[in-house]
Short mmCIF file of C-alpha atoms in Angstrom, two decimals:
data_model
loop_
_atom_site.label_atom_id
_atom_site.label_comp_id
_atom_site.label_asym_id
_atom_site.label_seq_id
_atom_site.Cartn_x
_atom_site.Cartn_y
_atom_site.Cartn_z
CA MET A 1 -30.07 4.31 23.40
CA ASN A 2 -27.08 2.28 25.41
CA PRO A 3 -23.92 3.46 23.76
CA THR A 4 -21.95 0.15 24.64
CA PRO A 5 -23.40 -2.30 22.23
CA LYS A 6 -22.65 0.00 19.45
CA LYS A 7 -19.24 0.42 20.29
CA ASP A 8 -18.64 -3.34 20.55
CA SER A 9 -20.75 -4.27 17.20
CA LEU A 10 -18.33 -1.65 15.67
CA ALA A 11 -14.98 -3.07 16.88
CA SER A 12 -16.56 -6.81 16.23
CA LYS A 13 -17.34 -5.49 12.84
CA SER A 14 -13.66 -3.73 12.38
CA LEU A 15 -11.88 -6.55 13.60
CA SER A 16 -13.88 -8.85 11.13
CA ALA A 17 -13.15 -6.49 8.26
CA LEU A 18 -9.63 -6.68 9.12
CA LYS A 19 -9.40 -10.49 9.12
CA TRP A 20 -10.94 -10.68 5.76
CA ASN A 21 -8.71 -8.05 4.51
CA TYR A 22 -5.86 -9.83 5.78
CA LEU A 23 -6.81 -13.06 4.49
CA GLY A 24 -7.63 -11.73 1.04
CA ARG A 25 -4.61 -9.73 1.14
CA PHE A 26 -2.46 -12.86 2.29
CA ILE A 27 -3.66 -15.04 -0.23
CA THR A 28 -3.74 -12.52 -3.14
CA LEU A 29 0.04 -11.37 -2.47
CA SER A 30 1.18 -15.32 -2.19
CA LEU A 31 -0.32 -15.15 -5.67
CA GLN A 32 1.23 -11.89 -6.96
CA PHE A 33 4.54 -13.02 -5.48
CA ALA A 34 4.40 -16.22 -7.27
CA ILE A 35 3.48 -15.13 -10.31
CA GLY A 36 5.83 -12.19 -10.44
CA ILE A 37 8.76 -14.38 -10.29
CA VAL A 38 7.41 -16.69 -12.81
CA LEU A 39 6.38 -13.60 -15.50
CA ALA A 40 9.52 -11.94 -14.76
CA ARG A 41 11.91 -15.14 -15.76
CA LEU A 42 9.52 -15.44 -18.87
CA LEU A 43 9.43 -11.77 -19.93
CA GLY A 44 12.68 -10.24 -18.51
CA PRO A 45 12.87 -6.72 -17.57
CA GLU A 46 11.65 -4.52 -20.36
CA PRO A 47 8.10 -5.47 -20.97
CA PHE A 48 8.06 -4.51 -16.84
CA GLY A 49 9.36 -1.03 -18.06
CA LEU A 50 6.79 -0.76 -20.37
CA VAL A 51 3.98 -1.45 -18.35
CA ALA A 52 5.56 0.95 -15.73
CA ILE A 53 5.12 3.75 -17.70
CA ALA A 54 1.38 2.92 -18.26
CA LEU A 55 0.95 2.19 -14.73
CA PHE A 56 2.56 5.65 -14.09
CA VAL A 57 -0.07 7.66 -16.45
CA GLN A 58 -3.02 5.06 -15.08
CA GLY A 59 -1.97 6.06 -11.65
CA LEU A 60 -1.68 9.99 -12.06
CA GLY A 61 -5.39 9.52 -14.01
CA ASN A 62 -6.67 7.37 -11.05
CA LEU A 63 -6.24 10.59 -8.66
CA PHE A 64 -8.93 12.09 -10.48
CA ALA A 65 -10.86 8.90 -11.40
CA GLU A 66 -12.32 8.32 -8.08
CA GLY A 67 -12.41 12.11 -7.47
CA GLY A 68 -12.39 11.38 -3.43
CA LEU A 69 -16.10 10.93 -4.09
CA GLY A 70 -15.71 7.18 -2.68
CA SER A 71 -14.03 8.47 0.52
CA ALA A 72 -16.64 11.45 0.77
CA LEU A 73 -19.39 8.47 1.23
CA ILE A 74 -17.47 6.69 3.70
CA GLN A 75 -16.81 9.84 5.78
CA SER A 76 -20.28 11.11 5.66
CA GLN A 77 -22.54 9.98 8.62
CA ASP A 78 -25.95 10.03 6.36
CA ILE A 79 -26.37 9.42 2.49
CA SER A 80 -29.36 9.42 0.58
CA GLU A 81 -30.11 8.06 -2.99
CA LEU A 82 -29.43 11.06 -4.52
CA ASP A 83 -25.75 11.06 -3.16
CA ILE A 84 -25.17 7.58 -4.56
CA ARG A 85 -26.65 8.44 -8.17
CA SER A 86 -24.79 11.74 -8.21
CA VAL A 87 -21.60 9.76 -6.82
CA PHE A 88 -21.89 7.18 -9.40
CA SER A 89 -22.91 9.36 -12.65
CA THR A 90 -19.80 11.49 -11.87
CA GLN A 91 -17.26 9.09 -11.55
CA ILE A 92 -18.73 7.43 -15.05
CA LEU A 93 -18.27 10.85 -16.64
CA ILE A 94 -14.85 11.41 -15.09
CA GLY A 95 -13.85 7.89 -16.33
CA ILE A 96 -14.72 8.56 -19.83
CA VAL A 97 -13.16 12.05 -20.00
CA LEU A 98 -9.93 10.37 -18.45
CA PHE A 99 -9.94 7.51 -21.24
CA SER A 100 -10.21 10.20 -24.09
CA ALA A 101 -7.81 12.37 -22.59
CA ILE A 102 -4.66 9.98 -21.89
CA ALA A 103 -5.53 8.19 -24.94
CA SER A 104 -5.08 11.35 -27.29
CA ALA A 105 -2.15 12.32 -25.29
CA ALA A 106 -0.24 8.88 -25.28
CA PRO A 107 1.98 9.71 -27.97
CA VAL A 108 3.00 12.69 -26.23
CA LEU A 109 3.36 10.99 -22.82
CA ALA A 110 5.24 8.11 -24.46
CA SER A 111 7.69 10.73 -26.08
CA PHE A 112 8.26 11.84 -22.68
CA PHE A 113 9.90 8.68 -21.36
CA HIS A 114 11.96 8.57 -24.63
CA GLU A 115 10.26 5.13 -25.22
CA PRO A 116 7.47 5.09 -28.53
CA ASN A 117 6.49 1.49 -27.90
CA ALA A 118 4.92 2.78 -24.61
CA THR A 119 2.05 4.51 -26.75
CA SER A 120 -0.23 1.70 -27.90
CA VAL A 121 0.31 0.12 -24.18
CA ILE A 122 -0.90 3.63 -22.53
CA ILE A 123 -4.01 3.71 -24.74
CA VAL A 124 -5.49 0.44 -24.24
CA MET A 125 -4.62 0.35 -20.49
CA ALA A 126 -6.65 3.60 -20.28
CA LEU A 127 -9.30 1.40 -21.12
CA SER A 128 -9.47 0.84 -17.17
CA PHE A 129 -10.69 4.40 -16.26
CA ALA A 130 -13.93 4.07 -17.99
CA ILE A 131 -14.14 0.35 -16.89
CA GLN A 132 -13.55 0.64 -13.39
CA ALA A 133 -16.19 3.29 -12.72
CA ILE A 134 -18.92 0.90 -13.00
CA GLY A 135 -17.75 -0.30 -9.80
CA GLN A 136 -16.15 2.62 -7.83
CA THR A 137 -19.78 3.63 -5.92
CA ALA A 138 -20.42 0.13 -5.33
CA SER A 139 -16.79 -0.38 -3.51
CA ALA A 140 -17.08 2.48 -1.40
CA LEU A 141 -20.70 1.57 0.02
CA ILE A 142 -19.07 -1.90 0.44
CA LYS A 143 -16.37 -0.37 2.69
CA ARG A 144 -18.88 1.80 4.45
CA ASN A 145 -20.75 -1.01 6.01
CA LEU A 146 -17.24 -2.86 6.82
CA GLU A 147 -18.04 -5.69 4.45
CA PHE A 148 -14.67 -6.26 3.40
CA LYS A 149 -15.12 -9.83 2.60
CA LYS A 150 -16.68 -8.96 -0.34
CA ILE A 151 -13.95 -6.55 -1.55
CA GLN A 152 -11.31 -9.69 -1.03
CA LEU A 153 -13.02 -12.53 -2.73
CA ILE A 154 -13.75 -10.16 -5.79
CA SER A 155 -10.41 -8.93 -5.80
CA LEU A 156 -8.85 -12.69 -5.52
CA MET A 157 -11.69 -13.85 -7.99
CA SER A 158 -10.41 -10.98 -10.73
CA TYR A 159 -6.79 -11.24 -10.08
CA SER A 160 -6.75 -15.10 -10.62
CA ILE A 161 -8.58 -14.99 -13.84
CA GLY A 162 -6.35 -12.10 -15.20
CA TYR A 163 -3.03 -13.51 -14.26
CA LEU A 164 -3.27 -16.92 -14.01
CA GLY A 165 -5.83 -17.41 -17.00
CA LEU A 166 -4.36 -14.67 -19.07
CA ALA A 167 -0.90 -13.49 -18.28
CA LEU A 168 1.17 -16.74 -17.61
CA PRO A 169 -0.23 -18.72 -20.89
CA LEU A 170 0.14 -15.48 -23.16
CA ALA A 171 3.77 -14.72 -21.98
CA TYR A 172 4.49 -18.77 -22.50
CA HIS A 173 3.61 -17.71 -25.73
CA ASP A 174 5.98 -15.01 -26.20
CA TYR A 175 3.29 -12.62 -26.24
CA GLY A 176 5.51 -9.81 -24.22
CA VAL A 177 4.07 -6.83 -22.80
CA TRP A 178 0.63 -7.60 -24.07
CA SER A 179 0.21 -10.53 -21.60
CA LEU A 180 0.52 -8.19 -19.21
CA VAL A 181 -1.88 -5.57 -20.40
CA ALA A 182 -4.31 -7.99 -20.87
CA ALA A 183 -3.91 -9.44 -17.43
CA GLN A 184 -4.50 -5.93 -16.14
CA ILE A 185 -7.42 -5.33 -18.26
CA ALA A 186 -9.07 -8.22 -17.63
CA GLN A 187 -8.70 -8.02 -13.56
CA VAL A 188 -9.92 -4.06 -13.81
CA SER A 189 -12.83 -5.54 -15.68
CA ILE A 190 -14.32 -8.66 -13.84
CA ASN A 191 -13.61 -6.72 -10.63
CA ALA A 192 -15.69 -3.70 -11.60
CA LEU A 193 -18.50 -5.66 -12.74
CA ALA A 194 -18.51 -8.17 -9.83
CA THR A 195 -18.21 -4.87 -7.21
CA TYR A 196 -21.39 -3.62 -8.71
CA LEU A 197 -23.48 -7.05 -8.72
CA SER A 198 -22.67 -7.95 -5.02
CA HIS A 199 -24.09 -4.30 -3.98
CA LYS A 200 -26.55 -2.96 -6.43
CA HIS A 201 -27.40 0.42 -6.44
CA PRO A 202 -29.08 3.26 -8.07
CA ILE A 203 -27.81 4.33 -11.37
CA PHE A 204 -30.27 6.45 -13.16
CA PRO A 205 -28.02 9.26 -14.31
CA LEU A 206 -27.62 12.65 -12.02
CA VAL A 207 -25.06 15.27 -13.01
CA SER A 208 -25.09 18.62 -11.35
CA PRO A 209 -22.68 19.92 -8.52
CA LYS A 210 -25.67 21.13 -6.37
CA ASN A 211 -26.94 17.56 -6.47
CA CYS A 212 -23.39 16.55 -4.75
CA ARG A 213 -22.71 17.92 -1.61
CA PHE A 214 -19.29 15.83 -1.40
CA LEU A 215 -17.31 17.93 -4.08
CA ARG A 216 -15.55 20.05 -1.65
CA PHE A 217 -14.35 16.84 0.43
CA GLY A 218 -14.04 15.07 -2.63
CA ALA A 219 -11.74 17.92 -4.14
CA ALA A 220 -9.63 18.08 -0.87
CA MET A 221 -9.13 14.14 -0.85
CA THR A 222 -8.41 14.49 -4.48
CA LEU A 223 -5.38 17.26 -3.73
CA ASN A 224 -4.03 14.85 -0.85
CA ASN A 225 -3.91 12.01 -3.39
CA ILE A 226 -2.27 13.64 -6.05
CA THR A 227 0.46 15.04 -3.73
CA SER A 228 1.13 11.30 -2.08
CA TRP A 229 1.09 9.90 -5.77
CA GLY A 230 3.80 12.48 -6.69
CA ILE A 231 6.19 11.70 -3.73
CA SER A 232 5.49 7.79 -4.37
CA ASN A 233 5.41 7.84 -8.27
CA LEU A 234 7.99 10.99 -8.78
CA ASP A 235 11.21 8.06 -8.99
CA THR A 236 9.52 6.48 -11.63
CA ALA A 237 9.00 9.67 -13.80
CA ILE A 238 12.67 10.70 -13.47
CA ILE A 239 14.13 6.88 -13.84
CA GLY A 240 11.84 6.64 -16.89
CA ARG A 241 13.35 10.22 -18.32
CA SER A 242 16.61 9.87 -17.24
CA PHE A 243 17.51 5.86 -18.14
CA ASP A 244 15.80 3.48 -20.57
CA SER A 245 13.20 1.05 -20.14
CA THR A 246 15.23 -1.75 -19.09
CA THR A 247 16.64 0.27 -16.24
CA LEU A 248 13.02 1.34 -15.37
CA GLY A 249 11.86 -2.29 -15.57
CA VAL A 250 14.84 -3.84 -13.00
CA TYR A 251 14.24 -0.69 -10.69
CA ASN A 252 10.11 -1.29 -11.04
CA ARG A 253 10.40 -5.13 -10.40
CA VAL A 254 12.81 -4.78 -7.27
CA PHE A 255 10.34 -2.20 -5.84
CA ASN A 256 7.62 -3.95 -6.42
CA LEU A 257 9.14 -6.98 -4.47
CA VAL A 258 9.73 -4.99 -1.63
CA ASN A 259 6.45 -2.97 -1.56
CA MET A 260 4.40 -6.22 -1.75
CA PRO A 261 4.43 -7.18 1.95
CA MET A 262 4.25 -3.31 3.56
CA TYR A 263 1.42 -2.70 0.81
CA ALA A 264 -0.97 -5.75 1.53
CA VAL A 265 -0.67 -5.06 5.16
CA THR A 266 -0.93 -0.90 5.06
CA SER A 267 -3.68 -0.86 2.23
CA SER A 268 -5.79 -3.60 4.41
CA MET A 269 -5.28 -1.34 7.64
CA GLN A 270 -5.90 1.97 5.98
CA SER A 271 -9.20 0.38 4.32
CA VAL A 272 -10.46 -0.55 7.94
CA LEU A 273 -9.34 2.20 9.85
CA PHE A 274 -10.93 5.15 7.55
CA SER A 275 -14.23 3.67 7.88
CA ALA A 276 -13.60 2.61 11.68
CA TYR A 277 -12.15 6.16 12.42
CA ALA A 278 -15.44 7.68 10.42
CA LYS A 279 -17.92 6.17 12.67
CA SER A 280 -15.84 7.17 16.09
CA GLN A 281 -14.45 10.52 14.72
CA ASN A 282 -15.93 12.39 17.93
CA ASN A 283 -14.04 10.03 20.58
CA GLN A 284 -10.82 11.36 20.73
CA VAL A 285 -9.60 8.83 23.30
CA THR A 286 -10.26 5.84 20.78
CA LEU A 287 -8.51 8.05 18.13
CA GLN A 288 -5.30 8.42 19.73
CA ARG A 289 -5.18 5.19 21.42
CA THR A 290 -6.02 3.15 17.74
CA PHE A 291 -3.50 5.74 15.98
CA ILE A 292 -0.59 5.33 18.12
CA ALA A 293 -1.28 1.47 18.39
CA SER A 294 -1.73 1.00 14.90
CA THR A 295 1.49 2.90 13.86
CA SER A 296 3.68 1.45 16.60
CA ILE A 297 2.56 -2.17 15.14
CA MET A 298 3.93 -0.84 11.83
CA ALA A 299 7.19 -0.03 12.93
CA LEU A 300 7.17 -3.39 14.91
CA LEU A 301 6.25 -5.53 11.80
CA PHE A 302 8.03 -3.72 8.99
CA PHE A 303 11.33 -2.39 10.71
CA PRO A 304 12.81 -5.81 11.61
CA ILE A 305 11.31 -7.46 8.35
CA TYR A 306 12.73 -4.81 6.04
CA GLY A 307 16.47 -4.71 8.36
CA ALA A 308 16.56 -8.59 7.86
CA MET A 309 15.93 -8.37 3.87
CA ALA A 310 18.41 -5.25 3.38
CA ALA A 311 20.93 -7.74 4.86
CA ILE A 312 21.06 -10.17 2.27
CA PRO A 313 19.64 -8.96 -0.87
CA ASP A 314 22.71 -10.88 -2.89
CA LEU A 315 20.82 -14.11 -1.95
CA ILE A 316 16.98 -12.81 -2.44
CA ILE A 317 17.50 -11.09 -6.19
CA PRO A 318 19.18 -14.17 -7.68
CA THR A 319 17.33 -16.91 -6.06
CA LEU A 320 13.94 -15.24 -6.90
CA TYR A 321 14.78 -13.70 -10.31
CA GLY A 322 17.78 -15.01 -11.89
CA ASP A 323 21.04 -13.87 -12.73
CA LYS A 324 20.20 -11.41 -15.36
CA TRP A 325 18.64 -9.32 -12.74
CA GLN A 326 21.78 -8.58 -10.81
CA SER A 327 21.85 -5.04 -11.33
CA ALA A 328 18.62 -4.90 -8.76
CA ILE A 329 20.67 -5.93 -5.90
CA PRO A 330 22.19 -2.82 -4.40
CA LEU A 331 18.84 -0.96 -4.83
CA MET A 332 17.07 -3.13 -2.64
CA VAL A 333 18.86 -1.70 0.77
CA PRO A 334 17.72 1.97 0.68
CA LEU A 335 14.19 0.53 -0.87
CA CYS A 336 13.72 -1.70 2.14
CA PHE A 337 14.50 1.06 4.70
CA ALA A 338 12.44 3.79 2.65
CA LEU A 339 9.27 1.06 2.88
CA ALA A 340 9.46 0.69 6.60
CA VAL A 341 9.29 4.48 7.16
CA ASN A 342 6.40 4.64 4.45
CA ALA A 343 4.74 1.62 6.45
CA MET A 344 4.44 3.81 9.70
CA LEU A 345 3.19 7.16 8.13
CA ALA A 346 0.47 5.03 6.36
CA MET A 347 -1.34 4.98 9.46
CA SER A 348 -1.74 9.14 9.30
CA GLY A 349 -4.06 9.52 6.31
CA PRO A 350 -6.83 7.50 7.03
CA LEU A 351 -7.47 9.20 10.78
CA LEU A 352 -6.98 13.04 9.24
CA SER A 353 -9.42 12.09 6.57
CA ALA A 354 -12.14 10.65 8.89
CA ILE A 355 -12.02 13.25 10.68
CA GLY A 356 -12.36 16.12 8.05
CA LEU A 357 -8.35 17.21 8.37
CA PRO A 358 -7.08 16.22 5.04
CA HIS A 359 -5.57 19.45 4.72
CA ILE A 360 -2.85 18.84 7.67
CA GLU A 361 -2.02 15.95 5.43
CA LEU A 362 -1.90 18.30 2.31
CA LYS A 363 0.62 20.68 3.56
CA ALA A 364 2.74 17.87 4.86
CA GLN A 365 2.97 16.21 1.64
CA LEU A 366 3.54 19.50 -0.67
CA LEU A 367 6.23 20.49 1.52
CA THR A 368 8.02 16.87 1.02
CA LEU A 369 7.00 17.15 -2.53
CA LEU A 370 8.65 20.30 -3.13
CA ILE A 371 12.08 19.22 -1.67
CA SER A 372 11.77 15.46 -3.06
CA ILE A 373 11.59 17.08 -6.80
CA PRO A 374 15.08 18.99 -7.09
CA SER A 375 17.18 16.56 -5.07
CA LEU A 376 15.65 13.38 -7.07
CA ILE A 377 16.16 15.05 -10.06
CA LEU A 378 19.81 16.08 -9.02
CA ALA A 379 20.68 12.08 -7.65
CA ALA A 380 19.77 10.98 -10.99
CA GLN A 381 22.53 12.82 -12.83
CA ASP A 382 24.72 10.54 -10.39
CA SER A 383 23.60 7.45 -10.62
CA LEU A 384 20.14 4.93 -10.26
CA LEU A 385 21.53 3.71 -6.48
CA THR A 386 22.06 7.42 -5.43
CA MET A 387 18.37 7.87 -6.48
CA ALA A 388 17.15 5.43 -4.32
CA TRP A 389 19.35 6.63 -1.24
CA VAL A 390 17.80 10.53 -1.89
CA LEU A 391 14.44 8.38 -1.84
CA LEU A 392 15.09 7.35 1.43
CA GLY A 393 15.53 10.81 2.72
CA THR A 394 12.25 11.91 1.42
CA TYR A 395 10.54 9.29 3.10
CA ILE A 396 11.90 10.07 6.50
CA LEU A 397 11.33 13.65 6.01
CA ARG A 398 7.69 12.66 5.09
CA LEU A 399 7.20 10.60 8.43
CA LEU A 400 8.64 13.44 10.70
CA LEU A 401 6.21 16.06 9.19
CA LEU A 402 2.97 13.96 8.76
CA VAL A 403 2.97 11.72 12.07
CA THR A 404 4.27 14.23 13.90
CA ALA A 405 1.29 16.43 12.81
CA THR A 406 -1.08 13.77 13.20
CA LEU A 407 -0.26 13.45 16.90
CA ARG A 408 -0.95 17.21 17.11
CA ALA A 409 -4.21 16.79 15.68
CA ILE A 410 -5.23 14.33 17.95
CA GLY A 411 -3.75 16.22 21.22
CA GLU A 412 -0.38 14.12 21.42
CA LYS A 413 2.82 15.53 21.88
CA PRO A 414 5.13 15.08 18.62
CA TYR A 415 8.13 13.24 21.01
CA ARG A 416 5.51 10.21 20.95
CA LEU A 417 7.13 9.56 17.42
CA LEU A 418 10.50 8.76 19.32
CA ILE A 419 8.71 6.40 21.79
CA ILE A 420 7.29 4.41 18.93
CA ILE A 421 9.89 3.80 16.77
CA ILE A 422 12.91 2.79 19.41
CA MET A 423 12.19 -0.72 20.10
CA PRO A 424 11.38 -1.58 16.16
CA LEU A 425 14.88 0.09 15.45
CA ILE A 426 16.65 -1.97 18.08
CA ILE A 427 15.02 -5.22 16.89
CA ALA A 428 15.72 -4.64 13.32
CA ALA A 429 19.25 -4.06 14.27
CA LEU A 430 19.65 -7.21 15.94
CA LEU A 431 17.84 -9.40 12.79
CA PHE A 432 20.15 -7.21 10.28
CA GLY A 433 23.11 -8.25 12.05
CA LEU A 434 21.77 -12.06 12.39
CA CYS A 435 21.25 -12.17 8.63
CA THR A 436 24.31 -10.57 7.82
CA TYR A 437 26.07 -13.35 10.05
CA PHE A 438 24.67 -16.12 8.65
CA GLY A 439 24.87 -14.89 4.84
CA GLN A 440 28.72 -14.64 5.56
CA LEU A 441 28.95 -17.73 7.52
CA PRO A 442 31.65 -19.85 5.83
CA CYS A 443 30.14 -23.05 6.66
CA LEU A 444 26.93 -22.14 4.55
CA GLN A 445 28.86 -20.84 1.55
CA ASN A 446 28.86 -24.94 -0.30
CA TYR A 447 25.16 -25.01 -0.32
CA SER A 448 23.19 -23.00 -2.86
CA ARG A 449 21.84 -19.83 -2.61
CA ALA A 450 18.28 -21.07 -2.26
CA ILE A 451 19.51 -23.42 0.45
CA ARG A 452 21.05 -21.06 2.78
CA LEU A 453 18.30 -17.98 1.76
CA GLY A 454 15.83 -20.76 3.73
CA ILE A 455 18.21 -21.14 6.65
CA ILE A 456 18.05 -17.23 7.22
CA ILE A 457 14.53 -17.16 6.94
CA PHE A 458 14.11 -20.15 9.24
CA SER A 459 16.37 -18.33 11.80
CA CYS A 460 14.43 -14.78 11.49
CA THR A 461 11.18 -16.75 11.81
CA ILE A 462 12.53 -17.95 15.34
CA THR A 463 14.37 -15.30 16.36
CA TYR A 464 12.07 -12.41 15.56
CA PRO A 465 8.94 -13.62 18.03
CA MET A 466 11.41 -14.76 20.78
CA LEU A 467 12.87 -10.99 20.32
CA LEU A 468 9.38 -9.53 21.03
CA LEU A 469 8.59 -11.82 23.55
CA LEU A 470 12.07 -10.82 25.45
CA PHE A 471 11.26 -7.11 25.06
CA ARG A 472 7.61 -7.09 25.49
CA LYS A 473 7.27 -5.04 28.67
CA LEU A 474 9.42 -2.58 26.96
CA ILE A 475 6.95 -2.48 23.98
CA ILE A 476 3.59 -3.28 25.98
CA ARG A 477 2.68 -0.41 27.48
CA GLY A 478 0.81 3.20 27.36
CA SER A 479 -1.59 3.19 24.41
CA ILE A 480 -0.69 -0.28 23.38
CA LYS A 481 -1.12 -1.63 26.20
CA ASP A 482 -4.85 0.17 26.57
CA PHE A 483 -5.28 -1.12 22.94
CA LEU A 484 -4.87 -4.43 23.95
CA ILE A 485 -7.00 -4.63 27.00
CA ALA A 486 -9.96 -3.39 25.32
CA LEU A 487 -9.80 -5.63 22.23
CA GLN A 488 -8.99 -8.62 25.18
CA ASN A 489 -12.51 -10.02 24.39
CA LYS A 490 -11.78 -10.21 21.07
CA LEU A 491 -8.29 -11.85 20.67
CA PRO A 492 -7.55 -15.49 21.18
CA ALA A 493 -7.00 -16.19 24.81
CA LYS A 494 -3.32 -18.02 24.04
CA LEU A 495 -2.32 -15.27 22.12
CA PHE A 496 -3.41 -12.74 24.59
CA LYS A 497 -1.43 -14.78 27.30
CA LEU A 498 1.90 -13.73 25.26
CA THR A 499 1.28 -10.17 25.96
CA GLY A 500 1.71 -10.37 29.83
CA LEU A 501 -1.21 -8.72 30.41
CA PRO A 502 -3.50 -10.09 33.26
CA LEU A 503 -6.47 -11.65 31.59
#
């Protein structure tokens, strides 16, 4: 068989999947952003603190609920009906066991956070483990086929019903934290059922280790996910333990605000890249080109955006959430830089997992976790702001360890990381200076915060693409140049012309 049509088909399917992922994420992100502002104003910090505790516990449980088996279905080149039945049955069993275990341990978990009111919230939200298992196998099969249109449509529908249909009306009628809990359970239930119905598969039970050849790979993925989750959620555990639920609610809300655009972009990219890498895992040139290009794109996108946001937190937080969230303002600066770093390192996991080297990621993350735990605990003794800056340091360490290890794994030199990051940092510094200048400009101080924020956003919207065009010869070179040339026929002609490359 001629390999060229297959390659073109994979590229086309990958780009189509990426487009649908980003379209769905953009719409869902817009809804989350708008609804989050309304809920923050209606509920205040405390309900978000209680839900943050339950989500912390749920996040830990989710590491075991999927069991890495869905990823194994995607990564494997050939699967059978027995494989699908075994994975589905195992995930259902894990979901039921997790619900029972966490519901039983809810009082102890709430006591750990010194928040007895969280007990009932943890129990109800633990139901999601048993519910979401219904759609996990179907979701993996859909991603394996790069049919991300289904994933995004279902996600948008379930979120809209859960939060527009339940959370907002319940919050308006003073149901407090239960408005958030009801929305979460409704979203998970609708998503799981719709996902299974959109890709039905054999469900006759088959639970036996010898009938599931993915257990070893799944176990490695689970260990990886545990360490990654530990690094990402250690701050929540320490804050919940060291401070009150209101402080946790403040931290959780500003973290989610900053994290939202990064997560929307990187999670969409990760899903598609993992499926695409798995289908071309023996082509080292493609792996090198795609990894360097994707990491560079994340740096070029998020370092400038977060650099601009870090300059004006005193405008962003009060304008969006109101004056009662003033304590969140200083936290935004270190969190912006931390999540810009996280966007870059998020590109390593899909590659290492797809080529069967998840242990490389595991080693880097274990070392980061071992350093992070004592560092963040000591920082919490000082203040919440100190913790946020130490968190930035742990993310930088993780970037250095993980990205350089990934570069070595695909035959690239570790110093490529420096080349990747130089131009994004320069552009970020220029936008930071621009936003600082406009934020302190005397002639704008008579306007409302919302108008000043709008002026700064408009200025950045014009300046950022101009800087990309100004520095395009320094940006578009090497693997990025090769990557864009390879995608020339898949990109709009006008967009490709802006790169300065020959048509």
